Coordinates of C-alpha atoms in Angstrom, one line a residue:
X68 CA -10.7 21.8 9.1
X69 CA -11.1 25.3 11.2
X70 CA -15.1 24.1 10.9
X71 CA -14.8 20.6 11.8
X72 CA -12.5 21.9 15.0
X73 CA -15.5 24.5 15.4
X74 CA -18.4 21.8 15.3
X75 CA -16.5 19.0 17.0
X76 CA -16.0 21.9 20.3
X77 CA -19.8 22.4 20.3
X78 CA -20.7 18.7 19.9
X79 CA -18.5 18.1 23.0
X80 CA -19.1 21.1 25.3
X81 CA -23.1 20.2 25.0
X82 CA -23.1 16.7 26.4
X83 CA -22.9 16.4 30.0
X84 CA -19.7 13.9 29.9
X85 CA -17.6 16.3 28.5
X86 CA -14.1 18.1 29.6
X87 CA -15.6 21.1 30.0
X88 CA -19.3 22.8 30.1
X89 CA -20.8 25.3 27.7
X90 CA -20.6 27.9 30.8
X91 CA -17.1 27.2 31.6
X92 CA -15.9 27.2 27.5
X93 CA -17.5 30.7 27.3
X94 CA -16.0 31.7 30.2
X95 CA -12.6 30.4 28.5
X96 CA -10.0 33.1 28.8
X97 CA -8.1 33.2 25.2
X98 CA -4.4 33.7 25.5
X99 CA -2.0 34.7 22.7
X100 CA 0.0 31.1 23.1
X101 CA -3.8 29.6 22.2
X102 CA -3.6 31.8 18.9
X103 CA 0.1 30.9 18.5
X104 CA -0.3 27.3 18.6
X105 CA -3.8 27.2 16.5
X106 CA -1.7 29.1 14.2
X107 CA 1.0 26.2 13.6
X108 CA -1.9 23.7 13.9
X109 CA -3.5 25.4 11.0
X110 CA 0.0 25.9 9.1
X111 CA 0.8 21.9 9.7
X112 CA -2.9 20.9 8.5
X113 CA -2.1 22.6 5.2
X114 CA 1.0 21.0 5.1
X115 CA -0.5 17.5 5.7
X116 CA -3.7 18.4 3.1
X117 CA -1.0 19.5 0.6
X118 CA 1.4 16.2 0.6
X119 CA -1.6 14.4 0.6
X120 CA -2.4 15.6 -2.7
X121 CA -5.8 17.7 -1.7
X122 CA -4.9 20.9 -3.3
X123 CA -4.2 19.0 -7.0
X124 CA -6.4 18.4 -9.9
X125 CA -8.5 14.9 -9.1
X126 CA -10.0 15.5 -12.2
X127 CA -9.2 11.7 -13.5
X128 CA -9.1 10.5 -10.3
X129 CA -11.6 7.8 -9.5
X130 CA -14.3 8.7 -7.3
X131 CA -13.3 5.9 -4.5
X132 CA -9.9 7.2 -4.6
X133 CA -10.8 10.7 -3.9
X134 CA -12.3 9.8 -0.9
X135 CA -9.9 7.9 0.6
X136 CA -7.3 10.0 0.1
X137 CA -9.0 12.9 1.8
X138 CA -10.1 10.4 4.9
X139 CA -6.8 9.7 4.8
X140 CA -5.2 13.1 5.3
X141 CA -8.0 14.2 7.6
X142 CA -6.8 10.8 10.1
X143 CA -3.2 12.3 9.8
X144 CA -4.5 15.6 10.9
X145 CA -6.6 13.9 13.7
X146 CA -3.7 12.3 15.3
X147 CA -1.7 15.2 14.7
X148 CA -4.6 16.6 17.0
X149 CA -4.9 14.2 19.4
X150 CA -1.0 14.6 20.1
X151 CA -0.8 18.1 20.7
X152 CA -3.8 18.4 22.7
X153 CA -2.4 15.6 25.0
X154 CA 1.3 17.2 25.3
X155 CA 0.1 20.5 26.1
X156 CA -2.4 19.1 28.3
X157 CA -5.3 21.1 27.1
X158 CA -8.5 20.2 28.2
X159 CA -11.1 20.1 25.9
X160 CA -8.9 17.0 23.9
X161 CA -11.0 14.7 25.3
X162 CA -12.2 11.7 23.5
X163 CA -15.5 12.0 22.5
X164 CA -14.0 15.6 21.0
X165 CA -11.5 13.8 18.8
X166 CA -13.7 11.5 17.4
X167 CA -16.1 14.1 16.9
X168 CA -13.4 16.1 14.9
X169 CA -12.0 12.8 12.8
X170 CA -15.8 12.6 11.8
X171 CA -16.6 16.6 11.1
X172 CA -12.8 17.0 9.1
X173 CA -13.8 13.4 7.2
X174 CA -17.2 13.8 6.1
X175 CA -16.8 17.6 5.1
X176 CA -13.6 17.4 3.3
X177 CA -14.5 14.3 1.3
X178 CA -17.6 15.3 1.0
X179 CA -16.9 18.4 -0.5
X180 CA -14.7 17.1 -2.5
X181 CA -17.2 14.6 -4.0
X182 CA -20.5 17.3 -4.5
X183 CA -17.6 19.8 -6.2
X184 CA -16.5 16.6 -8.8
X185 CA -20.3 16.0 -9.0
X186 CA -21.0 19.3 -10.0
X187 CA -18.2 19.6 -12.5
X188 CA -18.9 16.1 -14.2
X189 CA -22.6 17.7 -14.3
X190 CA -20.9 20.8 -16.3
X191 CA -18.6 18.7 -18.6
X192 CA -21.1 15.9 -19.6
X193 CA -22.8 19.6 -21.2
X194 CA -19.8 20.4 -23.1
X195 CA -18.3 23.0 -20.7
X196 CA -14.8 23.1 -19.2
X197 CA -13.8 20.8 -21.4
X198 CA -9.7 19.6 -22.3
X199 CA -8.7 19.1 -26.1
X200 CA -6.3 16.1 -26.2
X201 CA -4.3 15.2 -29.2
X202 CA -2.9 11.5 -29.3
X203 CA 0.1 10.5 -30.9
X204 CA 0.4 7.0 -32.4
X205 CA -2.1 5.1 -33.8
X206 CA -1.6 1.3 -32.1
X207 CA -3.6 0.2 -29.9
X208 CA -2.6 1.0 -26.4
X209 CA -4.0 4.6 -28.0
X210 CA -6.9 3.8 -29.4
X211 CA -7.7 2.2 -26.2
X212 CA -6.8 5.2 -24.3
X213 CA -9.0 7.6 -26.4
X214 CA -12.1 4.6 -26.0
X215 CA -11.6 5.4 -22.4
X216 CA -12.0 9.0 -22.8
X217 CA -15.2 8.9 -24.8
X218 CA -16.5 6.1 -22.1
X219 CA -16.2 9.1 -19.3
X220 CA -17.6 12.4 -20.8
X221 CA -18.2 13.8 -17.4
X222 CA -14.0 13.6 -17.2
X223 CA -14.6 16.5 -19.6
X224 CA -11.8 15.2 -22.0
X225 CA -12.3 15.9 -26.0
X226 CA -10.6 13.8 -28.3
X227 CA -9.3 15.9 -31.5
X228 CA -7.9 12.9 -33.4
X229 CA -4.2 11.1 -34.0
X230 CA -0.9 12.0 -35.1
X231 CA 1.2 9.0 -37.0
X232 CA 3.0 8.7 -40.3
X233 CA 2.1 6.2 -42.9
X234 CA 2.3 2.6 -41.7
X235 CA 0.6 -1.2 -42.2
X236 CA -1.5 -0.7 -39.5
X237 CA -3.1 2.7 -40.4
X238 CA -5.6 0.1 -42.3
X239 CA -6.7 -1.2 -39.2
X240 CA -6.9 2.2 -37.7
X241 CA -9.1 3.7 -40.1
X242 CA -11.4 0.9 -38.9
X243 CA -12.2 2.5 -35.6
X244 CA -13.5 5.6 -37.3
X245 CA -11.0 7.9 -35.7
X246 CA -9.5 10.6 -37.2
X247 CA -6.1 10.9 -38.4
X248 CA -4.9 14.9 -37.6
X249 CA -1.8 15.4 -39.3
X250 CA 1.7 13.4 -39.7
X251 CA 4.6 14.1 -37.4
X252 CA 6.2 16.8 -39.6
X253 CA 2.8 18.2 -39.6
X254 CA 2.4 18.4 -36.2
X255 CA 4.4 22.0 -35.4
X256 CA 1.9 23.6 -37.8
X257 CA -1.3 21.9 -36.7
X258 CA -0.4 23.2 -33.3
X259 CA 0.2 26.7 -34.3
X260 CA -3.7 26.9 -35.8
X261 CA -5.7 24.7 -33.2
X262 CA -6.5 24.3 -29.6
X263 CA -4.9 21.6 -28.1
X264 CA -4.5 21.6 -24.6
X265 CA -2.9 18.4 -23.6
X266 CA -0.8 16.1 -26.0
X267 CA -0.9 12.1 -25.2
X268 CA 2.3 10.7 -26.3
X269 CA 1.5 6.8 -26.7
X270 CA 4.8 5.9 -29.6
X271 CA 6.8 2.4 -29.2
X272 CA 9.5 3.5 -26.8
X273 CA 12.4 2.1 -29.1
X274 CA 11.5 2.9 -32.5
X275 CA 9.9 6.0 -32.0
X276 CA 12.5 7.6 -29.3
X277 CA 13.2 10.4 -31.2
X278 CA 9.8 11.2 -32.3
X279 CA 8.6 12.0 -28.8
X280 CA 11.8 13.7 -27.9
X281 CA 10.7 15.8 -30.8
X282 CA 7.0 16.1 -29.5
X283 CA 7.8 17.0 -26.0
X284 CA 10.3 19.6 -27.0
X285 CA 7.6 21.1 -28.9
X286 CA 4.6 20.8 -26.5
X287 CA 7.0 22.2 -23.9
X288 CA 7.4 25.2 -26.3
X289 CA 3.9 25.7 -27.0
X290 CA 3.0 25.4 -22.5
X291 CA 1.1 22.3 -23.8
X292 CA 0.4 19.9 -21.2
X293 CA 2.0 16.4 -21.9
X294 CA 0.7 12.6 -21.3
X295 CA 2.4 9.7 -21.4
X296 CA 1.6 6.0 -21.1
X297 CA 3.5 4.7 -17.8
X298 CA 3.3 1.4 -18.7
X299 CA 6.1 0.8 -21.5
X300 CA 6.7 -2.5 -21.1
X301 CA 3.3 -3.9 -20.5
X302 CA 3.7 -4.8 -17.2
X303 CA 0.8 -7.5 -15.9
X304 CA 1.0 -5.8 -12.1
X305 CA 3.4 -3.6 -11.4
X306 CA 1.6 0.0 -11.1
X307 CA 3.1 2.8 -12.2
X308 CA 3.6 6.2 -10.2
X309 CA 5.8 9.4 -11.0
X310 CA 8.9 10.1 -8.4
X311 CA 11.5 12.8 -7.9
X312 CA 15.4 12.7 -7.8
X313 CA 16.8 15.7 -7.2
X314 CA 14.7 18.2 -9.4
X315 CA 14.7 15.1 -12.2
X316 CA 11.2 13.3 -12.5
X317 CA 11.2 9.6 -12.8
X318 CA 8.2 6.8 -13.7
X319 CA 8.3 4.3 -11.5
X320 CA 7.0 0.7 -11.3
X321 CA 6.4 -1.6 -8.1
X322 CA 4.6 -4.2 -7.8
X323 CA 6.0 -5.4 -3.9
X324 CA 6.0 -2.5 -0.9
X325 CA 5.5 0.7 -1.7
X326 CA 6.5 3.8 0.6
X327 CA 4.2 6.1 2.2
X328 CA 2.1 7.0 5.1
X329 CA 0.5 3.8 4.8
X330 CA 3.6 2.1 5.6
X331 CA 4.3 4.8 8.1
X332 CA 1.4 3.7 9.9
X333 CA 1.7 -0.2 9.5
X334 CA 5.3 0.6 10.6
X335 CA 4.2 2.4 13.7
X336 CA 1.6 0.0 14.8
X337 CA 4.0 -3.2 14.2
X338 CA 5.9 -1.4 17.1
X339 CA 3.6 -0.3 19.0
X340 CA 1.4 -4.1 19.3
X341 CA 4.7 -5.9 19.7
X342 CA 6.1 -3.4 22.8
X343 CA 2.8 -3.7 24.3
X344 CA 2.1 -7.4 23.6
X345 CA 6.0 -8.3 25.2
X346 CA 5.0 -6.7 27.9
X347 CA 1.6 -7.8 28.8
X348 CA 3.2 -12.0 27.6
X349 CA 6.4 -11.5 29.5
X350 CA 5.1 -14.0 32.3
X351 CA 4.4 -16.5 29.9
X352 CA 7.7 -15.8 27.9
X353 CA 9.5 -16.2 30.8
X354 CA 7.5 -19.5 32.1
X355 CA 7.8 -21.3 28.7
X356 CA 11.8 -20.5 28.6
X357 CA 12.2 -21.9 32.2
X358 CA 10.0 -25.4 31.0
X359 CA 12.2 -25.6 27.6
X360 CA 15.3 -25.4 29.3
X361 CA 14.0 -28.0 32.5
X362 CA 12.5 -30.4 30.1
X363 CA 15.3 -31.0 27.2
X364 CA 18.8 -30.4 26.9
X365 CA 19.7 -27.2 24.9
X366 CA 19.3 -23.4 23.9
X367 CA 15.8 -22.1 25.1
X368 CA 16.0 -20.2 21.4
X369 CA 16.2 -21.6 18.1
X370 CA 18.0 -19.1 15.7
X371 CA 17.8 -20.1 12.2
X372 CA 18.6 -17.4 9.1
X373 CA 15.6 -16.6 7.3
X374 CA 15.0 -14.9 3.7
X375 CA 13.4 -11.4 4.1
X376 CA 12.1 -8.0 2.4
X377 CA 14.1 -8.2 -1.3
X378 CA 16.2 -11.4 -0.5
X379 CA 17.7 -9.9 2.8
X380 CA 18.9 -12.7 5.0
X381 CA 18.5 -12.1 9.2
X382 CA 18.1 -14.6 11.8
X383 CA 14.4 -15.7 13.1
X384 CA 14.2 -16.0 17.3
X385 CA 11.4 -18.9 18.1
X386 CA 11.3 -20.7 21.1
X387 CA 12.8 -24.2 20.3
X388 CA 10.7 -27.2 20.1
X389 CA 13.0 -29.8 18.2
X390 CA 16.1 -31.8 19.7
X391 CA 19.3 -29.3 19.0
X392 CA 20.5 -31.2 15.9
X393 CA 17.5 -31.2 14.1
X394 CA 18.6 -29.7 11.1
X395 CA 21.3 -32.0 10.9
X396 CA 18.7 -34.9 10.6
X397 CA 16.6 -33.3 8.3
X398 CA 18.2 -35.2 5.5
X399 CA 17.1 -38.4 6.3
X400 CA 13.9 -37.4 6.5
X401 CA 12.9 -35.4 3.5
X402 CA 11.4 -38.9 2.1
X403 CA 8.4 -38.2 4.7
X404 CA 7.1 -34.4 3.8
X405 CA 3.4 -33.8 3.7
X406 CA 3.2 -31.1 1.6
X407 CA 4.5 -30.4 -1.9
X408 CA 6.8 -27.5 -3.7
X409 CA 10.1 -26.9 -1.7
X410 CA 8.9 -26.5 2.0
X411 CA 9.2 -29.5 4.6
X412 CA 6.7 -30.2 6.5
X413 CA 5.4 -33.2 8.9
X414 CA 2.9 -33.5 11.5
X415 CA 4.7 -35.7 13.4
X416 CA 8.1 -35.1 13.8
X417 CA 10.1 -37.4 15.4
X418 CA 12.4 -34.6 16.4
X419 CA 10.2 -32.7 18.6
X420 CA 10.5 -32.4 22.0
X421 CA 7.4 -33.6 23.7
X422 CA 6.6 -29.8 24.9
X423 CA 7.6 -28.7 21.6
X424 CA 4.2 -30.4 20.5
X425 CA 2.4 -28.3 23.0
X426 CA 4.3 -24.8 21.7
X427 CA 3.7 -25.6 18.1
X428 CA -0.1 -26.6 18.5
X429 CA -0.7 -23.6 20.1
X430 CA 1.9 -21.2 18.0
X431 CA 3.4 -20.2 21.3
X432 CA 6.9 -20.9 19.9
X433 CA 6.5 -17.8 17.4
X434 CA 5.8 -15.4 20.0
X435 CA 9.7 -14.5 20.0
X436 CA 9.6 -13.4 16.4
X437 CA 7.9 -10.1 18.2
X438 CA 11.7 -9.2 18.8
X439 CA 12.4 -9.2 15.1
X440 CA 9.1 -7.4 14.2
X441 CA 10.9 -4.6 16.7
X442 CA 14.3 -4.8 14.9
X443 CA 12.6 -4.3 11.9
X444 CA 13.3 -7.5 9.7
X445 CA 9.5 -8.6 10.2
X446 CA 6.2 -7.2 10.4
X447 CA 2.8 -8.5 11.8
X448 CA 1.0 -9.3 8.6
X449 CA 3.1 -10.8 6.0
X450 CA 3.7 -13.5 3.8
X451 CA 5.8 -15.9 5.8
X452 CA 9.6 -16.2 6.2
X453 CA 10.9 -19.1 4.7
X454 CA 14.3 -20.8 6.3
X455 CA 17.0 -20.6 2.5
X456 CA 16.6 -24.2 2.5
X457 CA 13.4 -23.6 1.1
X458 CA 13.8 -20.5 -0.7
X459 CA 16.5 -21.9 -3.4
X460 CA 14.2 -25.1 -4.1
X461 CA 12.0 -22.3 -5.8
X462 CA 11.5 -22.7 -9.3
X463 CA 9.1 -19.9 -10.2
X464 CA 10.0 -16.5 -10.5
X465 CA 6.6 -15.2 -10.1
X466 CA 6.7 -17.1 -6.2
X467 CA 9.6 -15.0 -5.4
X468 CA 7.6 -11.7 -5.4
X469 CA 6.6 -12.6 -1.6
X470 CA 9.9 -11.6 -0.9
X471 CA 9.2 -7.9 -1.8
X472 CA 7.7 -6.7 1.7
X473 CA 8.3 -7.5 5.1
X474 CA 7.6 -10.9 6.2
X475 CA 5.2 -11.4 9.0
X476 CA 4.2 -13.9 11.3
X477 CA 1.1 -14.0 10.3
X478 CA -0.5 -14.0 7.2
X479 CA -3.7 -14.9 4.8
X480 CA -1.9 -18.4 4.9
X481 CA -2.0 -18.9 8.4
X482 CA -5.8 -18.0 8.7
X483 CA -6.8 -20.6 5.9
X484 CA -5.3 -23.8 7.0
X485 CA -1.5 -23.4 7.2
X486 CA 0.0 -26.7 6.3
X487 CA -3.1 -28.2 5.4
X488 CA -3.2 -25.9 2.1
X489 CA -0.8 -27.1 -1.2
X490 CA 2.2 -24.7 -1.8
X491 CA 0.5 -23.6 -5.1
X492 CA -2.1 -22.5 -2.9
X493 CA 0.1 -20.9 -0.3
X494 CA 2.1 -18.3 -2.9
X495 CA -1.2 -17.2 -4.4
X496 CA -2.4 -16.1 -0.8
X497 CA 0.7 -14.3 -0.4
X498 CA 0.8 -12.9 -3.7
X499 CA -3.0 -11.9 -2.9
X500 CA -2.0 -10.5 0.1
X501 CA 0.6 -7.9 -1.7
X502 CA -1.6 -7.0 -4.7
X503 CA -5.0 -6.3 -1.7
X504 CA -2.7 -4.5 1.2
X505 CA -4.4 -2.6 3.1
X506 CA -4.5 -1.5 6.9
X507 CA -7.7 -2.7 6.9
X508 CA -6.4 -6.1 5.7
X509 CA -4.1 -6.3 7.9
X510 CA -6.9 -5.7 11.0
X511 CA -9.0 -8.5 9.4
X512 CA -5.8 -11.4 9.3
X513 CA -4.6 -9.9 13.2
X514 CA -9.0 -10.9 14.0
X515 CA -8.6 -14.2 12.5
X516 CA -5.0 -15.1 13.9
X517 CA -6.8 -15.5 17.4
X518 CA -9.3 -18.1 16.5
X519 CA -7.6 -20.0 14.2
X520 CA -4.5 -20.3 16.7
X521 CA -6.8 -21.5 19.5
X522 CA -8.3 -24.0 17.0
X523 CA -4.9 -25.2 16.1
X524 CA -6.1 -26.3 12.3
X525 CA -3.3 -26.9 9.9
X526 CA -0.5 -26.4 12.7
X527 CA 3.0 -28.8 11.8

């Protein structure tokens, strides 16, 4: 980082746009507050590369992930940067400097990271620095497990054989050519005499419960490193990662929003667009209220409760564009829906308002959800929130996972037809959505919003 702050100075004091000339940086006079607060910038760096997980064994990480991860600290760092550089008004934190840093801190900390894991899968594919890993249980979650181990030698991971007691499916086992070790009440001995430096613990969790008590309480007598398999109930998508509760670890499974910077960040920008977005519409906010109310009798607002993140119920804002007891004749006309599953939908509603028509076609009426995207009940990007009407004519679990992050108002459905797409269709987006999330993602649906708005496809 020191380096990349080093490289990124010279890259910017050589080209004639920058804050500062060579001349005049040389010239620089360095005061003790500039060595105070490189000092905590340093200290806060190592904080940032050491939450971020740089300073851990990556050794099974993939190589993708390692990467990301570091560009992702390294962009924490940068704005960390970019911030104190503009409160303390310094100079040189121009621009051009803090892209040049972002790019240095990326490309050599990543980098680094990658030619160091090249070099060590170079080492391990020729039998050096290599980890002796004992598995215990013999089904098939750990055979699989040790087939992934011999698929990666350059992970460095040696394979010693299995621990199990006699059972029907050692028959099957001895099929795969693997070796069985020793039995469970073997197990303290064959540690004592061999070299075993991690111990994969892959028993069924309720017939085998006090085996592995057993085995852990052993490895953790020996200083042998333990592994177990996170995924004890065969979960189809939930991932698995490993929390803490005061000083007690914990596996945990999620398969809906997951806590994080990344959130931090979507968080943070969900603010950010929506304050400056209000601001730059509020002529337009204010002209489309003033032609609601002059046009048809009622609130300029339609409030309606809405079914958020985990089931939690809060009321939308849009602007309205139906008579003010349209719920009320909603009944009568549930014999005309367009579109299947539990949602209502029809293109031409008899109660709209005339210049309802006009707000829907052009999505102008969701522009006061912004409000709730600032109180925190929606997001941007998200699957979208559906009135509890809708929500209890559900009759698939697996549709109710939308519900596990934010709703937004917009999403992957909105970009690919909206009501012209079946309800089948719609949930899988969603559900698509969750399972790619990204920043990035959310960049890419944000793009497409603006063209598919203006070409008002699928809008009811």
């Amino acid at each position: 980082m020191v380096l990349s702050f080093g490289l990124a100075t010279i890259v910017d004091v050589l080209r004639d746009g920058g804050g500062v000339t060579l001349s005049g940086f040389l010239s620089m006079r360095v005061r003790l507050s500039n060595f105070a607060v490189f000092a905590i910038l340093l200290l806060v760096w190592h904080l940032i590369l050491s939450l971020s997980g740089q300073y851990q064994s990556q050794r099974l990480a993939r190589k993708r992930s390692l990467i990301m991860d570091a560009v992702k600290a390294t962009t924490l760092a940068t704005f960390l940067l970019a911030g104190l550089m503009y409160a303390l008004r310094i100079t040189m934190g121009t621009p051009s400097f803090i892209i040049a840093f972002w790019i240095f801190a990326s490309v050599l900390v990543a980098g680094g990271r990658v030619l160091i894991r090249g070099f060590l899968e170079t080492v391990r594919a020729r039998g050096h620095n290599l980890r002796q890993v004992l598995i215990l249980g013999t089904n098939g979650r750990a055979c699989a497990f040790a087939r992934r181990l011999e698929a990666k030698p350059e992970l460095g991971y040696r394979v010693l054989g299995f621990v199990d007691d006699s059972w029907s499916g050692l028959q099957d086992f001895f099929q795969t050519g693997y070796t069985l070790c020793c039995s469970f009440d073997e197990l303290a001995d064959y540690l004592r005499h061999n070299v075993v430096d991690e111990v994969a613990i892959y028993l069924p969790l309720r017939s085998f419960y006090e085996h592995s008590s057993q085995v852990a309480a052993l490895c953790e007598h020996h200083g042998i490193v333990m592994r177990f398999d996170s995924d004890i109930f065969n979960l189809k998508v939930a991932h698995s990662r490993a929390d803490e509760l005061d000083g007690d670890s914990h596996i945990t499974a999620y398969s809906g929003s997951r806590d994080g910077l990344p959130n931090l960040v979507k968080r943070s920008l969900d603010v950010t667009v929506s304050l400056v977005l209000l601001v730059f519409l509020a002529p337009l906010l204010l002209a489309v209220a003033v032609a609601i109310k002059f046009t048809s009798k009622g609130p300029v607002l339609f409030l309606q409760e809405r079914v958020g993140l985990n089931k939690r119920r809060f009321r939308i804002y849009k602007f309205r564009t139906m008579v003010p007891n349209a719920d009320k004749m909603l009944p009568d006309l549930e014999r005309l829906n367009e579109v299947s599953g539990p949602v209502f939908k029809i293109k031409n509603d008899p109660r709209m308002t005339p210049i309802g028509r006009l707000l829907r076609r052009a999505s102008i009426d969701e522009l006061p959800q912004l409000f709730n995207v600032l109180q925190g009940d929606m997001s941007l990007v998200g699957p979208r929130p559906l009135p509890v009407r809708d929500y209890e004519g559900f009759s698939e679990d697996w549709q109710r996972r939308r519900f596990s992050i934010r709703p937004g108002i917009t999403c992957l459905w909105q970009v690919n037809g909206r009501s012209s797409i079946s309800f089948e269709k719609w949930m899988q987006l969603d559900l698509q959505y969750i399972d790619q999330w990204s920043l990035w993602l959310d960049f890419k649906i944000l793009a497409r919003t603006v063209p598919a708005v203006l070409k008002g496809s699928g809008a009811a």
